[in-house]
C-alpha cells in the first residue's frame, strides 16, 4: 500500500511504473480509480527505456536488496527465498527502467490484458470486490508452476468523492478481503490512499493491513534549508519512505540499509530513486548506516533507476 | 502572492489537466475570508473583461450573499455586469435555496415579491440545494450558456462551501467539486470555507481537492494563559484589521510552494503586503541528525574563554605555558583522576584551564631521563 501525499501526485509515478511493467511482461492488469474515465490514465503509462545491455544481469546481490524492496514481486508468489533469482529471463528482460516521455505502445494496452474500473459512483465497494474476485480467478494458485500472474492497481481508494468514503469499516473489510484473495492467487496488488482523509485509528489499521507499506511526500519548492542539506535538491520532486517490507512465511525481519529515498526525474524522463543516508547513530554503537557518513545525496545512483 | 493566486486562476487549465482550484480558508480568529474571496473575484472579473484570462465567462454560485451584493461589488470595482455583454452569471442559492417560497405560494399563504429586473437577468434562482447533482447541472448549464460549447471555458466561484455542507454530505460536495475540476469547459474554480465550522476531515477533504490553499491566520496568536483583559482587547483589535495570509501551491512538478504575506483590511478594501518579520516557518523534511552541529550560546562563550597553549595569546602579554614540569599544588579535586599517562582535560571553569594530574607527585620531573632506561631487555 502506498500512502499518498495530498499535495503531490507522486503515487501516480509509482503506479505508472507498476502498471507499465506488468503490461510489458504480459501480465494482465486490473486498474481501478475514482475518475470517471480510468482508461485515460493508460495513455500516460511509460514505455520501457532503451535497455542498456546486460546492465540488469550484472547487478550484484547487494544492490538487489534495494530492488527487492518494492519491485521484485516474484517473492510474493509464494516462493519466499530471498535469493529467488530464477525465471528472470523470459521474452523481455525484467527491467525497471521506463521512459516517462514515451507513452507505452498501443498493442500493450489491448483489451484482453487491461481491465479498467471506475468506482466513483458506486455506493459501496461490493462491485469493486466482485471485479477483483473475477479478475483474480484467472490466476489460481496451484501447486504447479506459475503460468500467469496478475497485477491489480487501485488508486486513491478512499477518495472523498466516493459515496462510501466515510464508511470506514467497509473499506477496511474490502482491503482485508482483497488481501486474502491476492494471497491465494498468483497476483499482487498496489493500493494507494491519502491517509489524511482517514481518521487516525483507521489510518493505523490500514497500515497494519499492508504487507509492504510505502509513503510518498512532496517537498517544498525553493527551500533554502533543504537545498543546503541535500545535494541534487534541484532535481528532486519528493521523498519515498519504506515503512514495511513484506515478510510472508518467515520470521526473519528485513533490516533495510536505508528507508528514505529521494524521487528524482532525470532529464524529465527517468524516475530515479536515490537513497538518502540515514542520520548516523551515536558513535558508541560503532556501526553507521548507509555507505557514506554525510547527509548529502547518495552513492547508489543508477542502480535504482527504473 | 495574492497576485500569484489570481494569475494561476486566470491562466486556467491545460489540456487534459484538471482545472486549478483554490480554497480560501479562514477562521474566527482571522475572519477575512470573504474579503479575500471578493478580492479574488474582482481580480478575476477584471481579467475576464480585459480578455486576459483563459475563461470567457464566470459563474458565481452565491449562498451567503444576495446577487445584488455581487453586482454592487463588481460595480464598485468598475465592472458593470448588467450593461456589458454577458460574461457573468449568478446562480442564486441565497434567496430561496430550499424552494420554500414556491411551496408557500402553493399553500396560498404567500405572495411572491417581484425581483428587480436588472438582477433577474444575471441571476438565476436555484431552489434545490440539497441535490448536488442538480446544482452541478445548473452550474454547467449556466456556464455553457455564457460561453457556448466547444472549447470555450468558464470559471466558477462558490462563495460558501459551508452552506453547501449544511445541506449535503461531504462526499457529494466533494464529488461536485471534483467533477467541476475535471469538466472540459471549466477553467478554474474557487471557493470559501470557514474552517472552524467543520470537522478537520472536511477541511482535509477540501484541501485534497484543491490545487491551491490560501489560509488566513491571526497576526498575533492569542495566548491561552492568563492575560489581562486590556491586553486581550488590544490583541483582538490588532487581529481585527490585520492578519497573515499563507498560500500553498501544488505545482505541476510535484513540489509545494509556500508563500506568506500580511493582509490588512482598510476602507478601500484589502491590502496585501509582504511579511514584516521573517515569517516563513518551515518545519523541514530534512532528516534529523542525532548530533548537534551547532554550538549553543553558552558553548560559544566557553569556547572563547579557553586559553590556548600558545606562547603568544595575541594580547601583548607573555604567558607561561604549562609544559608538564610542575605538578598541581592545590588540587581542587576530591578524588584524583586515575591516569596512566598524561591526560589533559579541558574544563570550563569560567576561565578555561588545562589541568594535569601527574601519576605521582613524588616523581622528579623527568626532563632528561629517557623513560625507557629502566627497561631490562
XYZ file of C-alpha atoms in Angstrom:
683
model
C 0.000 0.000 0.000
C 1.192 3.466 -0.719
C 0.306 6.402 1.476
C -0.222 9.407 -0.725
C 0.640 12.954 -0.018
C -2.423 15.081 -0.760
C -0.167 17.800 -2.088
C 1.640 15.854 -4.754
C 0.847 13.141 -7.281
C 3.971 11.067 -6.752
C 1.974 7.928 -6.100
C 0.920 8.145 -9.732
C 4.549 7.791 -10.781
C 4.780 4.583 -8.818
C 1.525 3.316 -10.246
C 2.618 4.103 -13.761
C 5.758 2.082 -13.431
C 3.953 -0.780 -11.785
C 1.314 -0.925 -14.464
C 3.690 -0.479 -17.383
C 5.995 -3.152 -16.087
C 3.155 -5.617 -15.841
C 1.894 -4.908 -19.311
C 5.310 -5.181 -20.869
C 5.688 -8.609 -19.332
C 2.318 -9.766 -20.479
C 0.770 -9.754 -17.078
C -2.923 -8.899 -17.053
C -3.810 -5.779 -15.204
C -6.836 -4.507 -13.353
C -6.836 -0.765 -12.762
C -9.429 0.929 -10.598
C -9.671 4.618 -9.927
C -12.173 7.220 -8.760
C -12.091 9.011 -12.103
C -14.968 8.665 -14.473
C -12.673 7.513 -17.228
C -9.821 5.407 -15.899
C -8.728 4.373 -19.377
C -7.451 7.869 -19.916
C -4.701 7.202 -17.434
C -3.400 4.339 -19.531
C -2.287 6.845 -22.101
C 0.260 8.165 -19.648
C 1.985 4.869 -18.987
C 5.641 4.987 -19.874
C 7.402 2.829 -22.353
C 10.429 0.776 -21.378
C 13.608 2.717 -21.755
C 16.069 1.541 -24.341
C 17.852 -1.086 -22.378
C 21.462 -0.720 -21.590
C 22.704 -4.139 -22.448
C 23.372 -6.592 -19.701
C 23.031 -3.981 -17.065
C 20.232 -5.771 -15.368
C 22.008 -9.068 -15.394
C 25.191 -7.900 -13.827
C 23.682 -6.404 -10.754
C 25.394 -7.735 -7.743
C 23.359 -9.018 -4.847
C 23.889 -6.036 -2.609
C 22.028 -3.780 -4.906
C 19.347 -6.357 -5.383
C 18.199 -5.549 -1.931
C 17.103 -2.123 -2.951
C 15.152 -3.590 -5.798
C 13.673 -6.231 -3.632
C 12.004 -3.687 -1.505
C 9.354 -2.788 -3.947
C 9.995 -4.129 -7.331
C 10.623 -7.790 -7.107
C 7.153 -9.020 -6.885
C 8.119 -12.569 -7.567
C 8.656 -13.219 -3.925
C 5.009 -12.555 -3.270
C 4.163 -15.585 -5.286
C 4.823 -17.976 -2.507
C 8.457 -18.764 -3.067
C 9.822 -16.924 -0.174
C 13.532 -17.312 -0.526
C 15.415 -14.105 -0.637
C 17.648 -15.239 -3.392
C 14.981 -16.266 -5.751
C 16.583 -15.105 -8.908
C 15.335 -17.691 -11.237
C 12.974 -17.016 -14.039
C 14.268 -13.572 -14.628
C 14.636 -14.246 -18.213
C 11.690 -14.506 -20.396
C 10.933 -12.720 -23.517
C 11.627 -9.341 -22.032
C 14.293 -8.547 -19.607
C 12.789 -7.701 -16.296
C 13.627 -4.082 -16.302
C 12.741 -1.259 -14.018
C 13.613 1.492 -16.404
C 10.876 3.374 -18.071
C 10.945 6.457 -20.171
C 8.219 8.773 -18.977
C 8.305 10.792 -22.115
C 7.452 7.909 -24.354
C 3.969 6.507 -23.983
C 3.518 2.782 -23.905
C 2.849 1.252 -27.275
C -0.754 0.696 -28.052
C -0.541 -3.003 -28.540
C 0.273 -3.482 -24.898
C -2.977 -1.841 -23.943
C -5.220 -4.063 -25.982
C -8.477 -5.091 -24.407
C -7.768 -8.550 -23.111
C -4.998 -7.612 -20.837
C -6.253 -4.468 -19.226
C -9.440 -4.001 -17.304
C -10.414 -0.579 -16.035
C -12.947 0.080 -13.328
C -14.243 3.355 -12.009
C -15.612 3.369 -8.511
C -16.697 6.964 -8.236
C -20.395 6.375 -8.466
C -20.522 3.149 -6.555
C -22.499 3.344 -3.345
C -20.309 0.684 -1.821
C -17.327 -1.436 -2.596
C -19.064 -4.685 -3.384
C -18.911 -4.074 -7.134
C -15.189 -3.479 -6.977
C -14.762 -6.530 -4.838
C -16.585 -8.637 -7.405
C -14.418 -7.248 -10.163
C -11.305 -8.156 -8.249
C -12.594 -11.624 -7.484
C -13.392 -12.289 -11.132
C -10.039 -10.931 -12.220
C -8.118 -12.970 -9.690
C -9.903 -16.161 -10.571
C -7.711 -16.232 -13.665
C -4.659 -16.865 -11.551
C -5.451 -19.592 -9.111
C -2.600 -20.793 -7.074
C -1.904 -24.392 -7.851
C 0.924 -26.470 -6.633
C 2.374 -26.479 -10.067
C 4.323 -23.824 -11.795
C 3.205 -20.291 -12.215
C 1.900 -19.835 -15.682
C 0.467 -16.429 -15.432
C 0.487 -13.667 -12.886
C -1.789 -10.694 -12.499
C -1.487 -7.182 -11.186
C -4.100 -5.041 -9.537
C -3.655 -1.296 -9.178
C -6.206 0.605 -7.132
C -5.729 4.317 -6.938
C -6.934 6.549 -4.111
C -9.393 4.098 -2.719
C -10.779 6.435 -0.097
C -11.127 9.416 -2.406
C -13.657 11.818 -0.911
C -15.922 11.975 -3.921
C -16.895 8.362 -3.473
C -20.059 7.787 -1.545
C -18.627 5.050 0.564
C -15.653 7.116 1.649
C -16.964 7.692 5.136
C -17.816 4.011 5.636
C -14.504 3.210 7.170
C -15.229 -0.295 8.375
C -16.484 -1.249 4.939
C -13.354 -0.011 3.286
C -11.206 -1.856 5.771
C -13.151 -5.016 5.167
C -12.643 -4.611 1.431
C -8.911 -4.323 1.892
C -8.867 -7.384 4.054
C -10.752 -9.441 1.521
C -8.556 -8.142 -1.291
C -5.526 -9.169 0.683
C -6.831 -12.664 1.224
C -7.800 -13.016 -2.434
C -4.384 -11.888 -3.557
C -2.662 -14.250 -1.156
C -4.459 -17.191 -2.567
C -3.732 -16.364 -6.162
C -0.715 -15.559 -8.241
C -1.136 -11.853 -8.181
C -0.013 -8.713 -6.482
C -1.896 -5.558 -5.729
C -0.968 -1.965 -5.106
C -3.478 0.203 -3.318
C -2.872 3.908 -2.807
C -4.738 6.073 -0.353
C -4.433 9.547 1.157
C -4.022 8.984 4.900
C -5.092 12.485 5.851
C -8.634 11.693 4.798
C -8.990 8.807 7.210
C -9.472 9.003 10.903
C -6.234 8.263 12.757
C -7.304 4.898 14.114
C -8.352 3.696 10.701
C -5.210 5.011 9.175
C -3.302 2.798 11.573
C -5.473 -0.170 10.794
C -4.932 0.260 7.092
C -1.213 0.471 7.614
C -1.302 -2.764 9.552
C -3.229 -4.405 6.753
C -0.469 -3.855 4.270
C 2.278 -6.301 3.544
C 4.554 -3.668 2.162
C 3.964 -0.064 3.103
C 5.426 2.912 1.306
C 4.722 6.574 1.589
C 5.451 9.454 -0.717
C 5.935 13.024 0.325
C 6.097 16.287 -1.505
C 8.963 18.626 -0.906
C 8.681 22.380 -0.635
C 9.781 24.394 -3.589
C 12.718 26.763 -3.329
C 13.522 25.796 0.193
C 16.975 27.084 1.020
C 17.458 24.853 4.020
C 16.776 21.705 2.099
C 18.857 22.913 -0.795
C 21.823 23.219 1.525
C 21.253 19.932 3.219
C 20.630 17.751 0.215
C 22.683 17.629 -2.892
C 20.668 17.301 -6.016
C 17.778 19.159 -4.441
C 17.112 20.860 -7.736
C 16.146 17.622 -9.381
C 14.164 16.184 -6.537
C 10.445 16.125 -6.616
C 9.696 14.252 -3.464
C 10.606 11.596 -0.948
C 9.728 7.954 -0.772
C 9.733 6.192 2.553
C 9.698 2.473 3.029
C 7.867 1.687 6.224
C 7.365 -2.004 5.949
C 8.503 -4.781 3.690
C 6.522 -7.951 3.178
C 7.777 -10.886 5.140
C 5.479 -13.722 4.314
C 6.078 -17.146 5.832
C 9.186 -16.101 7.608
C 10.128 -14.757 10.973
C 13.318 -13.155 9.844
C 12.996 -9.405 9.669
C 14.496 -7.455 6.859
C 16.726 -4.671 8.034
C 16.974 -2.143 5.315
C 20.072 -0.133 4.734
C 18.048 2.915 4.018
C 14.387 3.669 4.252
C 14.211 7.128 2.781
C 14.683 7.718 -0.892
C 14.507 10.847 -2.886
C 12.425 10.791 -6.018
C 14.097 12.473 -8.920
C 13.154 12.878 -12.509
C 16.277 12.685 -14.562
C 16.017 14.729 -17.706
C 12.279 14.593 -17.004
C 12.310 11.112 -18.426
C 13.564 8.668 -15.919
C 12.303 8.175 -12.469
C 15.212 7.647 -10.147
C 15.160 6.657 -6.531
C 18.226 7.603 -4.596
C 18.698 6.664 -1.042
C 19.157 9.443 1.403
C 21.562 8.334 4.018
C 20.095 7.976 7.419
C 21.379 10.019 10.261
C 24.343 8.367 11.873
C 23.539 6.790 15.168
C 25.511 7.922 18.168
C 29.141 6.998 17.957
C 29.150 4.428 20.731
C 27.425 1.810 18.707
C 30.075 1.971 16.094
C 28.013 0.974 13.153
C 26.761 3.537 10.780
C 24.058 3.059 8.255
C 24.477 3.770 4.666
C 27.630 3.922 2.745
C 28.728 7.419 3.425
C 28.577 9.490 6.516
C 27.362 12.733 5.170
C 23.852 13.801 4.624
C 24.473 14.570 1.040
C 22.931 12.767 -1.868
C 23.820 9.246 -2.473
C 26.178 6.679 -3.670
C 23.719 4.402 -5.289
C 22.666 6.366 -8.282
C 21.997 4.486 -11.379
C 21.263 1.165 -9.783
C 17.817 2.009 -8.645
C 16.891 3.609 -11.919
C 13.578 2.447 -13.089
C 1.444 36.475 -3.622
C -2.244 37.102 -3.879
C -1.383 38.122 -7.399
C 0.168 34.717 -7.995
C -3.066 33.104 -6.940
C -5.111 35.280 -9.234
C -2.699 34.628 -12.053
C -2.994 30.893 -11.672
C -6.761 31.178 -11.777
C -6.536 33.478 -14.741
C -4.304 31.127 -16.700
C -6.623 28.250 -16.103
C -6.208 24.654 -17.076
C -4.017 22.953 -19.599
C -5.414 20.434 -21.976
C -6.049 17.131 -20.277
C -5.489 18.547 -16.840
C -7.819 19.274 -14.017
C -8.742 22.916 -13.580
C -6.877 24.755 -10.842
C -8.938 25.057 -7.704
C -8.456 27.441 -4.819
C -9.689 27.002 -1.273
C -9.814 30.173 0.785
C -9.845 29.164 4.389
C -10.352 31.349 7.420
C -11.464 31.039 10.992
C -12.955 33.188 13.695
C -9.536 34.317 14.809
C -8.922 35.883 11.451
C -12.239 36.278 9.695
C -11.196 37.964 6.485
C -12.027 35.103 4.200
C -14.819 36.902 2.483
C -12.632 39.925 1.822
C -10.119 37.692 0.149
C -12.848 35.989 -1.809
C -14.198 39.319 -3.029
C -10.717 40.416 -3.947
C -10.059 37.294 -5.980
C -13.474 37.583 -7.557
C -12.972 41.153 -8.644
C -9.484 40.446 -9.928
C -10.658 37.518 -11.980
C -13.570 39.521 -13.298
C -11.320 42.326 -14.409
C -9.036 39.838 -16.167
C -12.115 38.373 -17.759
C -13.403 41.650 -19.067
C -9.990 42.684 -20.262
C -9.812 39.468 -22.235
C -6.673 38.344 -20.463
C -7.960 35.178 -18.925
C -8.444 31.730 -20.368
C -12.042 31.717 -19.269
C -14.636 33.625 -21.186
C -17.254 33.641 -18.507
C -17.761 33.418 -14.771
C -20.480 31.699 -12.820
C -20.897 32.864 -9.248
C -22.734 30.437 -7.020
C -23.943 32.646 -4.239
C -25.073 31.121 -0.998
C -24.201 33.644 1.625
C -24.823 36.919 -0.174
C -27.573 38.072 -2.424
C -26.842 38.529 -6.115
C -27.290 42.274 -5.862
C -24.390 42.374 -3.435
C -22.108 40.960 -6.086
C -23.392 43.289 -8.719
C -22.677 46.202 -6.426
C -19.272 44.850 -5.544
C -18.244 44.492 -9.145
C -19.680 47.854 -9.995
C -17.552 49.441 -7.324
C -14.534 47.919 -8.998
C -15.516 49.359 -12.278
C -17.121 46.295 -13.768
C -20.654 46.799 -14.878
C -22.083 43.370 -15.206
C -25.513 44.192 -16.479
C -24.827 46.604 -19.249
C -21.840 44.947 -20.869
C -22.115 41.738 -22.773
C -22.964 38.729 -20.789
C -19.899 37.417 -19.095
C -21.032 36.846 -15.559
C -23.956 34.863 -14.339
C -25.012 34.348 -10.785
C -26.641 31.182 -9.565
C -28.709 32.483 -6.713
C -28.792 29.965 -3.905
C -29.383 32.701 -1.405
C -32.939 33.838 -1.953
C -34.735 30.556 -1.773
C -32.403 27.633 -1.500
C -34.921 25.024 -0.487
C -37.776 26.186 -2.597
C -39.922 27.262 0.313
C -41.429 30.232 -1.386
C -42.916 28.090 -4.083
C -44.415 25.792 -1.554
C -45.808 28.676 0.408
C -47.277 30.173 -2.714
C -48.902 26.877 -3.487
C -50.259 26.772 0.002
C -51.672 30.163 -0.717
C -50.145 31.937 2.205
C -47.531 33.935 0.449
C -47.436 36.386 -2.393
C -44.260 36.469 -4.323
C -42.260 39.648 -4.412
C -41.097 40.684 -7.778
C -37.406 40.649 -8.368
C -35.570 43.601 -9.625
C -35.412 43.323 -13.335
C -31.739 44.020 -13.553
C -30.914 41.298 -11.130
C -33.081 38.666 -12.694
C -31.275 38.846 -15.974
C -27.993 37.974 -14.396
C -29.185 35.795 -11.574
C -30.999 32.544 -11.789
C -32.646 31.333 -8.667
C -31.782 27.816 -7.643
C -34.079 26.001 -5.336
C -32.655 22.569 -4.815
C -29.519 22.923 -2.813
C -29.991 19.521 -1.267
C -29.229 17.896 -4.559
C -25.670 18.367 -5.543
C -26.095 16.746 -8.900
C -28.797 19.217 -9.827
C -26.617 22.034 -8.636
C -23.804 20.706 -10.759
C -26.016 20.526 -13.800
C -27.253 24.061 -13.264
C -23.733 25.397 -12.946
C -22.666 23.690 -16.135
C -25.766 24.831 -17.916
C -25.261 28.419 -16.872
C -21.634 28.284 -17.850
C -22.392 26.838 -21.234
C -24.997 29.471 -21.717
C -22.337 32.097 -21.182
C -19.546 30.785 -23.321
C -21.201 28.424 -25.727
C -19.932 24.983 -26.388
C -16.755 23.578 -27.768
C -13.506 24.606 -26.220
C -14.625 27.753 -24.530
C -14.152 27.739 -20.839
C -15.679 29.429 -17.867
C -14.724 29.858 -14.244
C -16.792 29.061 -11.206
C -16.799 30.890 -7.880
C -18.617 29.396 -4.903
C -18.978 31.842 -2.134
C -19.567 29.438 0.631
C -18.910 25.753 0.738
C -20.135 25.802 4.335
C -23.665 26.404 3.172
C -23.413 23.549 0.745
C -22.227 21.296 3.509
C -25.220 22.203 5.599
C -27.468 20.651 3.030
C -25.445 17.829 1.597
C -22.844 15.323 2.657
C -19.159 15.932 2.245
C -18.844 13.177 -0.312
C -21.465 14.694 -2.577
C -19.916 18.126 -2.234
C -16.517 16.593 -2.955
C -17.990 14.855 -5.937
C -19.404 18.116 -7.265
C -16.130 19.947 -6.856
C -14.050 17.231 -8.428
C -16.481 16.932 -11.316
C -16.249 20.654 -11.855
C -12.493 20.462 -11.906
C -12.456 17.649 -14.404
C -15.029 19.167 -16.726
C -13.595 20.107 -20.094
C -15.076 23.529 -20.112
C -14.168 24.676 -16.640
C -11.140 26.905 -16.492
C -10.785 27.434 -12.755
C -12.806 27.069 -9.572
C -12.519 28.759 -6.225
C -14.466 28.666 -3.018
C -14.531 29.968 0.519
C -14.534 27.865 3.649
C -14.751 28.754 7.304
C -12.648 26.030 8.761
C -13.896 26.210 12.316
C -17.412 25.337 11.278
C -16.405 21.841 10.337
C -14.520 18.819 11.470
C -10.918 18.541 10.469
C -11.719 15.860 7.998
C -13.875 18.212 5.972
C -11.083 20.735 5.748
C -8.661 17.974 4.737
C -11.020 16.809 2.037
C -11.359 20.282 0.577
C -7.638 20.820 0.689
C -7.147 17.472 -1.006
C -9.431 18.575 -3.798
C -7.772 21.918 -4.405
C -4.548 22.823 -6.092
C -4.038 25.975 -4.018
C -4.900 26.576 -0.407
C -4.977 30.117 0.914
C -5.396 30.330 4.644
C -5.791 33.274 6.924
C -4.312 33.347 10.353
C -4.160 35.948 13.047
C -1.021 38.015 13.109
C -0.560 37.571 16.804
C -1.615 34.351 18.345
C -3.763 34.952 21.387
C -2.090 33.173 24.240
C -4.017 30.695 26.275
C -2.611 31.788 29.538
C -3.905 34.398 31.860
C -3.755 37.716 30.201
C -5.163 40.918 31.388
C -8.373 41.966 29.744
C -6.769 45.027 28.337
C -4.107 43.027 26.637
C -6.646 40.650 25.227
C -8.639 43.526 23.884
C -5.718 45.088 22.160
C -4.846 41.741 20.623
C -8.349 41.356 19.320
C -8.262 44.845 17.975
C -4.966 44.153 16.351
C -6.224 40.974 14.803
C -9.395 42.653 13.688
C -7.683 44.576 10.974
C -4.610 42.564 10.148
C -3.693 39.011 9.584
C -1.320 36.593 7.969
C -2.064 35.141 4.619
C -0.469 31.824 3.742
C -0.694 30.070 0.453
C 0.277 26.595 -0.560
C 0.552 25.903 -4.259
C 0.685 22.392 -5.594
C 2.928 22.794 -8.543
C 2.938 20.686 -11.636
C 6.379 19.309 -10.896
C 5.064 17.778 -7.698
C 6.596 20.285 -5.361
C 4.751 22.513 -2.974
C 5.328 26.215 -2.949
C 4.726 28.091 0.274
C 4.235 31.814 0.423
C 3.184 34.202 3.098
C 2.022 37.765 3.226
C 0.477 40.161 5.601
C -3.044 41.225 4.955
C -4.692 44.423 6.080
C -8.320 45.395 5.860
C -8.861 49.018 5.044
C -11.706 51.189 3.977
C -10.868 50.787 0.363
C -10.619 47.064 0.604
C -7.988 44.544 1.315
C -4.298 45.106 1.099
C -1.525 42.579 0.802
C 1.993 43.354 1.881
C 4.983 41.199 2.422
C 5.519 39.980 5.942
C 7.221 42.484 8.162
C 9.230 39.964 10.098
C 10.759 36.745 8.981
C 7.659 34.699 8.967
C 8.142 31.567 6.965
C 8.255 28.658 9.299
C 9.432 25.618 7.550
C 9.226 22.517 9.624
C 11.563 20.892 7.243
C 11.514 17.403 5.945
C 15.239 17.268 6.261
C 16.410 14.172 8.041
C 17.033 14.910 11.653
C 20.530 14.109 12.742
C 21.278 12.851 16.178
C 24.137 15.134 16.910
C 24.155 18.853 17.063
C 26.441 20.585 14.659
C 25.828 23.987 16.086
C 27.104 25.409 19.329
C 24.778 26.889 21.840
C 25.378 30.358 23.262
C 26.953 29.064 26.436
C 29.190 26.784 24.475
C 30.300 29.622 22.270
C 31.213 31.741 25.261
C 33.042 28.947 26.973
C 34.967 28.140 23.895
C 36.073 31.711 23.621
C 37.351 31.554 27.175
C 39.686 28.649 26.745
C 43.288 29.705 26.970
C 45.116 28.211 24.088
C 48.509 26.628 24.729
C 50.402 29.109 22.628
C 53.129 31.392 23.817
C 51.537 34.426 22.363
C 47.918 34.977 23.054
C 47.803 37.972 20.845
C 47.279 40.458 23.607
C 50.844 41.590 24.097
C 51.483 39.760 27.318
C 53.740 36.776 27.516
C 52.207 33.749 29.033
C 53.701 30.840 30.812
C 52.651 27.677 29.103
C 52.404 24.620 31.210
C 54.830 22.085 29.849
C 54.419 19.161 32.150
C 57.150 20.165 34.601
C 55.125 21.270 37.542
C 52.604 19.361 39.473
C 49.477 20.978 40.535
C 49.947 22.024 44.150
C 46.447 22.819 45.067
C 44.307 20.238 43.515
C 40.699 21.064 43.848
C 39.525 17.595 43.136
C 38.480 15.301 45.942
C 39.497 12.219 44.171
C 42.261 12.338 41.682
C 41.597 11.039 38.288
C 43.489 7.818 37.798
C 45.648 8.130 34.792
C 48.427 6.038 33.419
C 49.602 8.595 31.003
C 49.443 12.263 30.501
C 45.907 13.376 30.368
C 44.911 16.856 29.547
C 41.449 17.782 30.420
C 39.804 20.957 29.419
C 37.406 22.208 31.967
C 35.323 25.223 31.554
C 35.597 26.629 34.980
C 34.867 30.023 33.636
C 38.352 30.802 32.542
C 39.421 27.721 30.751
C 42.254 25.802 32.289
C 44.261 22.804 31.442
C 44.544 20.605 34.468
C 47.110 17.911 34.521
C 47.342 15.155 37.036
C 50.655 13.502 37.317
C 50.919 9.876 38.237
C 52.562 10.706 41.486
C 53.733 13.938 42.924
C 56.916 12.454 44.299
C 58.438 11.831 40.972
C 61.081 14.219 39.907
C 60.361 15.993 36.729
C 61.864 13.814 34.086
C 63.270 16.327 31.737
C 66.314 14.422 30.564
C 65.570 10.923 31.572
C 64.660 8.509 28.995
C 61.730 6.606 30.436
C 62.860 3.545 28.621
C 66.111 3.433 30.502
C 64.833 1.139 33.151
C 63.778 -1.476 30.705
C 65.691 -4.595 31.160
C 65.958 -6.084 27.760
